[in-house]
Amino acid sequence: MTETWDLSSVRASYDTVALDYARLLGTELFGKPLDRAMLAAFAEHVRGGQGRAVADLGCGPGRVTAHLDSLGVRAFGVDLSPAMVAVARRTYPGLRFEVGSMASLDVADGVLGGVLAWYSTVHTPPTELPSVFAEFARVLAPGGHLLIGFKAGDRKIRLEHAYGHPVDLDVYWTPPDLVAGLLAGAGLAEVGRLVRAPEGQEKGPQGFLLARKA
């Protein structure tokens, strides 16, 4: 599978903000109990996956990969940005992080016990989500689980400044029912979902959807 849209601006933007992103969001999960609850539910499901590894796709500086590890999950991270991966490796030297695209993973078919996509699809055009979700399904073992975190809504925002730096990013807000339907089309059946109100600097509701490969 090959990338079907231009990811160069996403890669460049996150290379630019990597250090400040890690500094500003390093402890963000501590103040978000509902987000942690969804991660805990995901961890409970994937811990029973015959010891299979779990991929945190779009892992950024590794903070959520490390959180999964603290929950007893054998997790590794993949990110498009080499600078983000470098930060993750320095911060969490005991964990594995790789540079790669979630649209074209260097992972064999059906080997992962779980996939986490924690806001990593927010820069993906909705028309490209079916191919990305198909890639998630490809690498998951039968019975494996996916947890996706996303911005719940129906709009696109152009982001030209973030984390103290100029960036070049489109941010997509996606209706939860659309996400569930596209996942179902990829063979990933919804197990449960959570939509919560915005907190802090968030500009709208946040969505989390847990799904399982048949």
PDB file of C-alpha atoms in Angstrom:
ATOM      1  CA  MET A   1       0.000   0.000   0.000  1.00  0.00           C
ATOM      2  CA  THR A   2       1.285   3.497  -0.836  1.00  0.00           C
ATOM      3  CA  GLU A   3       0.439   6.940   0.501  1.00  0.00           C
ATOM      4  CA  THR A   4      -2.347   8.472  -1.565  1.00  0.00           C
ATOM      5  CA  TRP A   5      -2.190  12.060  -0.346  1.00  0.00           C
ATOM      6  CA  ASP A   6       0.612  14.507   0.318  1.00  0.00           C
ATOM      7  CA  LEU A   7       1.942  14.015   3.836  1.00  0.00           C
ATOM      8  CA  SER A   8       5.039  16.174   3.471  1.00  0.00           C
ATOM      9  CA  SER A   9       3.476  19.209   5.144  1.00  0.00           C
ATOM     10  CA  VAL A  10       2.273  17.075   8.068  1.00  0.00           C
ATOM     11  CA  ARG A  11       5.745  15.592   8.504  1.00  0.00           C
ATOM     12  CA  ALA A  12       7.463  18.980   8.263  1.00  0.00           C
ATOM     13  CA  SER A  13       5.027  20.630  10.677  1.00  0.00           C
ATOM     14  CA  TYR A  14       5.491  18.001  13.369  1.00  0.00           C
ATOM     15  CA  ASP A  15       9.249  17.980  12.891  1.00  0.00           C
ATOM     16  CA  THR A  16       9.109  21.725  13.612  1.00  0.00           C
ATOM     17  CA  VAL A  17       6.982  21.523  16.771  1.00  0.00           C
ATOM     18  CA  ALA A  18       8.291  18.230  18.218  1.00  0.00           C
ATOM     19  CA  LEU A  19      10.172  19.593  21.243  1.00  0.00           C
ATOM     20  CA  ASP A  20       7.506  22.082  22.301  1.00  0.00           C
ATOM     21  CA  TYR A  21       4.695  19.611  21.615  1.00  0.00           C
ATOM     22  CA  ALA A  22       6.345  17.133  23.983  1.00  0.00           C
ATOM     23  CA  ARG A  23       6.888  19.823  26.614  1.00  0.00           C
ATOM     24  CA  LEU A  24       3.354  21.223  26.461  1.00  0.00           C
ATOM     25  CA  LEU A  25       1.425  17.952  26.272  1.00  0.00           C
ATOM     26  CA  GLY A  26       3.642  15.660  28.303  1.00  0.00           C
ATOM     27  CA  THR A  27       1.268  15.458  31.288  1.00  0.00           C
ATOM     28  CA  GLU A  28      -2.008  16.167  29.464  1.00  0.00           C
ATOM     29  CA  LEU A  29      -3.537  12.757  30.177  1.00  0.00           C
ATOM     30  CA  PHE A  30      -3.292  13.302  33.935  1.00  0.00           C
ATOM     31  CA  GLY A  31      -6.143  15.799  33.806  1.00  0.00           C
ATOM     32  CA  LYS A  32      -8.433  13.825  31.470  1.00  0.00           C
ATOM     33  CA  PRO A  33     -10.036  10.909  33.327  1.00  0.00           C
ATOM     34  CA  LEU A  34     -12.456  10.010  30.522  1.00  0.00           C
ATOM     35  CA  ASP A  35      -9.619   9.730  28.005  1.00  0.00           C
ATOM     36  CA  ARG A  36      -7.711   7.528  30.439  1.00  0.00           C
ATOM     37  CA  ALA A  37     -10.824   5.400  30.931  1.00  0.00           C
ATOM     38  CA  MET A  38     -11.006   4.633  27.214  1.00  0.00           C
ATOM     39  CA  LEU A  39      -7.303   3.787  27.149  1.00  0.00           C
ATOM     40  CA  ALA A  40      -7.786   1.527  30.170  1.00  0.00           C
ATOM     41  CA  ALA A  41     -10.669  -0.292  28.454  1.00  0.00           C
ATOM     42  CA  PHE A  42      -8.551  -0.723  25.323  1.00  0.00           C
ATOM     43  CA  ALA A  43      -5.639  -2.022  27.406  1.00  0.00           C
ATOM     44  CA  GLU A  44      -7.869  -4.547  29.160  1.00  0.00           C
ATOM     45  CA  HIS A  45      -9.040  -5.912  25.799  1.00  0.00           C
ATOM     46  CA  VAL A  46      -5.614  -6.142  24.168  1.00  0.00           C
ATOM     47  CA  ARG A  47      -3.827  -7.641  27.194  1.00  0.00           C
ATOM     48  CA  GLY A  48      -5.765 -10.825  26.441  1.00  0.00           C
ATOM     49  CA  GLY A  49      -4.476 -10.964  22.873  1.00  0.00           C
ATOM     50  CA  GLN A  50      -2.042 -13.901  23.285  1.00  0.00           C
ATOM     51  CA  GLY A  51       0.843 -11.538  23.994  1.00  0.00           C
ATOM     52  CA  ARG A  52       0.639  -9.852  20.603  1.00  0.00           C
ATOM     53  CA  ALA A  53       2.191  -6.419  20.228  1.00  0.00           C
ATOM     54  CA  VAL A  54       0.124  -3.239  20.041  1.00  0.00           C
ATOM     55  CA  ALA A  55       1.010  -0.365  17.709  1.00  0.00           C
ATOM     56  CA  ASP A  56       0.504   3.259  18.714  1.00  0.00           C
ATOM     57  CA  LEU A  57       0.210   4.820  15.265  1.00  0.00           C
ATOM     58  CA  GLY A  58       1.009   8.522  15.126  1.00  0.00           C
ATOM     59  CA  CYS A  59       2.672   8.164  18.519  1.00  0.00           C
ATOM     60  CA  GLY A  60       4.292  11.610  18.516  1.00  0.00           C
ATOM     61  CA  PRO A  61       6.732  11.954  21.437  1.00  0.00           C
ATOM     62  CA  GLY A  62       5.619   8.633  22.907  1.00  0.00           C
ATOM     63  CA  ARG A  63       3.587   9.769  25.893  1.00  0.00           C
ATOM     64  CA  VAL A  64       0.563   7.545  25.129  1.00  0.00           C
ATOM     65  CA  THR A  65       2.771   4.609  24.142  1.00  0.00           C
ATOM     66  CA  ALA A  66       4.371   4.906  27.562  1.00  0.00           C
ATOM     67  CA  HIS A  67       0.956   5.117  29.212  1.00  0.00           C
ATOM     68  CA  LEU A  68      -0.074   1.864  27.518  1.00  0.00           C
ATOM     69  CA  ASP A  69       3.158   0.285  28.703  1.00  0.00           C
ATOM     70  CA  SER A  70       2.305   1.341  32.263  1.00  0.00           C
ATOM     71  CA  LEU A  71      -1.021  -0.491  31.847  1.00  0.00           C
ATOM     72  CA  GLY A  72       0.744  -3.744  31.005  1.00  0.00           C
ATOM     73  CA  VAL A  73       0.465  -3.504  27.209  1.00  0.00           C
ATOM     74  CA  ARG A  74       3.391  -4.550  24.980  1.00  0.00           C
ATOM     75  CA  ALA A  75       3.254  -1.365  22.916  1.00  0.00           C
ATOM     76  CA  PHE A  76       5.511   0.224  20.332  1.00  0.00           C
ATOM     77  CA  GLY A  77       5.154   3.542  18.508  1.00  0.00           C
ATOM     78  CA  VAL A  78       5.185   4.594  14.868  1.00  0.00           C
ATOM     79  CA  ASP A  79       5.210   8.203  13.707  1.00  0.00           C
ATOM     80  CA  LEU A  80       5.595  10.041  10.411  1.00  0.00           C
ATOM     81  CA  SER A  81       7.889  12.654  11.972  1.00  0.00           C
ATOM     82  CA  PRO A  82      11.550  11.693  12.517  1.00  0.00           C
ATOM     83  CA  ALA A  83      11.872  14.519  15.060  1.00  0.00           C
ATOM     84  CA  MET A  84       8.950  13.164  17.086  1.00  0.00           C
ATOM     85  CA  VAL A  85      10.454   9.678  17.027  1.00  0.00           C
ATOM     86  CA  ALA A  86      13.804  11.071  18.169  1.00  0.00           C
ATOM     87  CA  VAL A  87      12.121  12.762  21.154  1.00  0.00           C
ATOM     88  CA  ALA A  88      10.230   9.565  22.000  1.00  0.00           C
ATOM     89  CA  ARG A  89      13.399   7.466  21.898  1.00  0.00           C
ATOM     90  CA  ARG A  90      15.238   9.889  24.191  1.00  0.00           C
ATOM     91  CA  THR A  91      12.358  10.165  26.644  1.00  0.00           C
ATOM     92  CA  TYR A  92      11.429   6.479  26.771  1.00  0.00           C
ATOM     93  CA  PRO A  93      14.607   4.534  25.907  1.00  0.00           C
ATOM     94  CA  GLY A  94      13.082   1.258  27.064  1.00  0.00           C
ATOM     95  CA  LEU A  95      10.348   1.349  24.398  1.00  0.00           C
ATOM     96  CA  ARG A  96      10.492   0.870  20.632  1.00  0.00           C
ATOM     97  CA  PHE A  97       9.689   3.708  18.237  1.00  0.00           C
ATOM     98  CA  GLU A  98       9.878   3.693  14.455  1.00  0.00           C
ATOM     99  CA  VAL A  99       9.489   6.246  11.665  1.00  0.00           C
ATOM    100  CA  GLY A 100       6.658   5.257   9.343  1.00  0.00           C
ATOM    101  CA  SER A 101       3.280   6.120   7.883  1.00  0.00           C
ATOM    102  CA  MET A 102       0.037   4.683   9.209  1.00  0.00           C
ATOM    103  CA  ALA A 103      -1.154   4.675   5.586  1.00  0.00           C
ATOM    104  CA  SER A 104       1.543   2.191   4.605  1.00  0.00           C
ATOM    105  CA  LEU A 105       2.817   0.191   7.569  1.00  0.00           C
ATOM    106  CA  ASP A 106       5.897  -1.994   7.542  1.00  0.00           C
ATOM    107  CA  VAL A 107       3.968  -4.652   9.457  1.00  0.00           C
ATOM    108  CA  ALA A 108       2.905  -8.125   8.315  1.00  0.00           C
ATOM    109  CA  ASP A 109      -0.738  -9.050   7.907  1.00  0.00           C
ATOM    110  CA  GLY A 110      -2.688 -10.054  11.001  1.00  0.00           C
ATOM    111  CA  VAL A 111       0.078  -9.880  13.605  1.00  0.00           C
ATOM    112  CA  LEU A 112      -0.980  -7.097  15.998  1.00  0.00           C
ATOM    113  CA  GLY A 113      -3.179  -7.529  19.026  1.00  0.00           C
ATOM    114  CA  GLY A 114      -4.209  -3.884  18.940  1.00  0.00           C
ATOM    115  CA  VAL A 115      -3.906  -0.590  17.124  1.00  0.00           C
ATOM    116  CA  LEU A 116      -4.166   2.800  18.797  1.00  0.00           C
ATOM    117  CA  ALA A 117      -4.816   5.850  16.624  1.00  0.00           C
ATOM    118  CA  TRP A 118      -4.858   8.632  19.229  1.00  0.00           C
ATOM    119  CA  TYR A 119      -5.831  11.714  17.214  1.00  0.00           C
ATOM    120  CA  SER A 120      -3.488  10.526  14.481  1.00  0.00           C
ATOM    121  CA  THR A 121      -6.155  10.664  11.741  1.00  0.00           C
ATOM    122  CA  VAL A 122      -7.154  14.297  12.343  1.00  0.00           C
ATOM    123  CA  HIS A 123      -5.042  15.474   9.386  1.00  0.00           C
ATOM    124  CA  THR A 124      -6.362  12.761   7.066  1.00  0.00           C
ATOM    125  CA  PRO A 125      -8.950  13.890   4.486  1.00  0.00           C
ATOM    126  CA  PRO A 126     -12.204  11.982   5.143  1.00  0.00           C
ATOM    127  CA  THR A 127     -12.057  10.576   1.614  1.00  0.00           C
ATOM    128  CA  GLU A 128      -8.806   8.818   2.571  1.00  0.00           C
ATOM    129  CA  LEU A 129     -10.059   7.311   5.835  1.00  0.00           C
ATOM    130  CA  PRO A 130     -11.354   4.074   4.215  1.00  0.00           C
ATOM    131  CA  SER A 131      -7.882   3.191   2.934  1.00  0.00           C
ATOM    132  CA  VAL A 132      -6.269   4.068   6.283  1.00  0.00           C
ATOM    133  CA  PHE A 133      -8.822   2.001   8.197  1.00  0.00           C
ATOM    134  CA  ALA A 134      -8.253  -0.883   5.783  1.00  0.00           C
ATOM    135  CA  GLU A 135      -4.550  -0.699   6.653  1.00  0.00           C
ATOM    136  CA  PHE A 136      -5.402  -0.837  10.367  1.00  0.00           C
ATOM    137  CA  ALA A 137      -7.558  -3.911   9.729  1.00  0.00           C
ATOM    138  CA  ARG A 138      -4.844  -5.553   7.635  1.00  0.00           C
ATOM    139  CA  VAL A 139      -2.277  -5.570  10.443  1.00  0.00           C
ATOM    140  CA  LEU A 140      -4.705  -6.589  13.204  1.00  0.00           C
ATOM    141  CA  ALA A 141      -5.054 -10.245  14.158  1.00  0.00           C
ATOM    142  CA  PRO A 142      -8.579 -11.666  14.201  1.00  0.00           C
ATOM    143  CA  GLY A 143     -10.149 -10.514  17.452  1.00  0.00           C
ATOM    144  CA  GLY A 144      -7.713  -7.619  17.736  1.00  0.00           C
ATOM    145  CA  HIS A 145      -8.932  -4.208  18.854  1.00  0.00           C
ATOM    146  CA  LEU A 146      -8.605  -0.651  17.575  1.00  0.00           C
ATOM    147  CA  LEU A 147      -9.050   2.484  19.655  1.00  0.00           C
ATOM    148  CA  ILE A 148      -9.317   5.737  17.734  1.00  0.00           C
ATOM    149  CA  GLY A 149      -9.428   9.204  19.287  1.00  0.00           C
ATOM    150  CA  PHE A 150     -10.637  12.028  17.047  1.00  0.00           C
ATOM    151  CA  LYS A 151     -12.291  15.424  16.936  1.00  0.00           C
ATOM    152  CA  ALA A 152     -16.046  14.886  16.816  1.00  0.00           C
ATOM    153  CA  GLY A 153     -17.883  17.162  14.374  1.00  0.00           C
ATOM    154  CA  ASP A 154     -18.134  17.990  10.700  1.00  0.00           C
ATOM    155  CA  ARG A 155     -15.717  20.717   9.637  1.00  0.00           C
ATOM    156  CA  LYS A 156     -12.171  21.478   8.580  1.00  0.00           C
ATOM    157  CA  ILE A 157      -9.856  24.050  10.178  1.00  0.00           C
ATOM    158  CA  ARG A 158      -6.709  25.439   8.610  1.00  0.00           C
ATOM    159  CA  LEU A 159      -3.917  25.571  11.183  1.00  0.00           C
ATOM    160  CA  GLU A 160      -1.003  27.891  10.449  1.00  0.00           C
ATOM    161  CA  HIS A 161       0.418  28.324  13.957  1.00  0.00           C
ATOM    162  CA  ALA A 162       0.657  25.810  16.798  1.00  0.00           C
ATOM    163  CA  TYR A 163       2.862  25.096  19.821  1.00  0.00           C
ATOM    164  CA  GLY A 164       4.726  28.349  19.252  1.00  0.00           C
ATOM    165  CA  HIS A 165       5.657  27.630  15.618  1.00  0.00           C
ATOM    166  CA  PRO A 166       4.347  28.146  12.093  1.00  0.00           C
ATOM    167  CA  VAL A 167       2.729  24.993  10.701  1.00  0.00           C
ATOM    168  CA  ASP A 168       0.885  23.947   7.560  1.00  0.00           C
ATOM    169  CA  LEU A 169      -1.936  21.629   8.621  1.00  0.00           C
ATOM    170  CA  ASP A 170      -5.562  20.885   7.880  1.00  0.00           C
ATOM    171  CA  VAL A 171      -7.481  19.578  10.907  1.00  0.00           C
ATOM    172  CA  TYR A 172     -10.607  17.519  10.223  1.00  0.00           C
ATOM    173  CA  TRP A 173     -13.541  17.061  12.600  1.00  0.00           C
ATOM    174  CA  THR A 174     -15.418  13.846  11.819  1.00  0.00           C
ATOM    175  CA  PRO A 175     -18.918  12.703  12.880  1.00  0.00           C
ATOM    176  CA  PRO A 176     -18.733   9.636  15.165  1.00  0.00           C
ATOM    177  CA  ASP A 177     -21.347   7.782  13.119  1.00  0.00           C
ATOM    178  CA  LEU A 178     -19.226   8.302  10.004  1.00  0.00           C
ATOM    179  CA  VAL A 179     -16.132   6.978  11.777  1.00  0.00           C
ATOM    180  CA  ALA A 180     -18.075   3.915  12.980  1.00  0.00           C
ATOM    181  CA  GLY A 181     -19.464   3.282   9.504  1.00  0.00           C
ATOM    182  CA  LEU A 182     -16.086   3.520   7.807  1.00  0.00           C
ATOM    183  CA  LEU A 183     -14.537   1.219  10.385  1.00  0.00           C
ATOM    184  CA  ALA A 184     -17.343  -1.288   9.820  1.00  0.00           C
ATOM    185  CA  GLY A 185     -16.616  -1.115   6.103  1.00  0.00           C
ATOM    186  CA  ALA A 186     -13.031  -2.144   6.872  1.00  0.00           C
ATOM    187  CA  GLY A 187     -14.205  -5.098   8.964  1.00  0.00           C
ATOM    188  CA  LEU A 188     -13.852  -3.402  12.345  1.00  0.00           C
ATOM    189  CA  ALA A 189     -17.071  -3.635  14.359  1.00  0.00           C
ATOM    190  CA  GLU A 190     -17.846  -1.023  16.983  1.00  0.00           C
ATOM    191  CA  VAL A 191     -17.570  -2.190  20.585  1.00  0.00           C
ATOM    192  CA  GLY A 192     -18.260   1.153  22.248  1.00  0.00           C
ATOM    193  CA  ARG A 193     -17.804   4.887  21.966  1.00  0.00           C
ATOM    194  CA  LEU A 194     -17.453   7.999  24.087  1.00  0.00           C
ATOM    195  CA  VAL A 195     -18.037  11.614  23.085  1.00  0.00           C
ATOM    196  CA  ARG A 196     -17.110  14.197  25.686  1.00  0.00           C
ATOM    197  CA  ALA A 197     -17.378  17.957  25.948  1.00  0.00           C
ATOM    198  CA  PRO A 198     -14.336  20.097  25.125  1.00  0.00           C
ATOM    199  CA  GLU A 199     -11.848  20.836  27.870  1.00  0.00           C
ATOM    200  CA  GLY A 200      -9.177  23.526  28.172  1.00  0.00           C
ATOM    201  CA  GLN A 201      -8.092  24.782  24.740  1.00  0.00           C
ATOM    202  CA  GLU A 202     -10.147  22.213  22.804  1.00  0.00           C
ATOM    203  CA  LYS A 203     -12.477  23.800  20.268  1.00  0.00           C
ATOM    204  CA  GLY A 204     -15.225  21.189  20.245  1.00  0.00           C
ATOM    205  CA  PRO A 205     -16.318  17.700  21.345  1.00  0.00           C
ATOM    206  CA  GLN A 206     -13.812  14.866  21.395  1.00  0.00           C
ATOM    207  CA  GLY A 207     -14.652  11.352  20.219  1.00  0.00           C
ATOM    208  CA  PHE A 208     -13.280   7.907  21.102  1.00  0.00           C
ATOM    209  CA  LEU A 209     -14.351   4.692  19.436  1.00  0.00           C
ATOM    210  CA  LEU A 210     -13.326   1.142  20.302  1.00  0.00           C
ATOM    211  CA  ALA A 211     -13.698  -1.476  17.565  1.00  0.00           C
ATOM    212  CA  ARG A 212     -12.859  -5.163  17.066  1.00  0.00           C
ATOM    213  CA  LYS A 213     -11.730  -7.128  14.039  1.00  0.00           C
ATOM    214  CA  ALA A 214     -14.010 -10.092  13.420  1.00  0.00           C
TER     215      ALA A 214
END
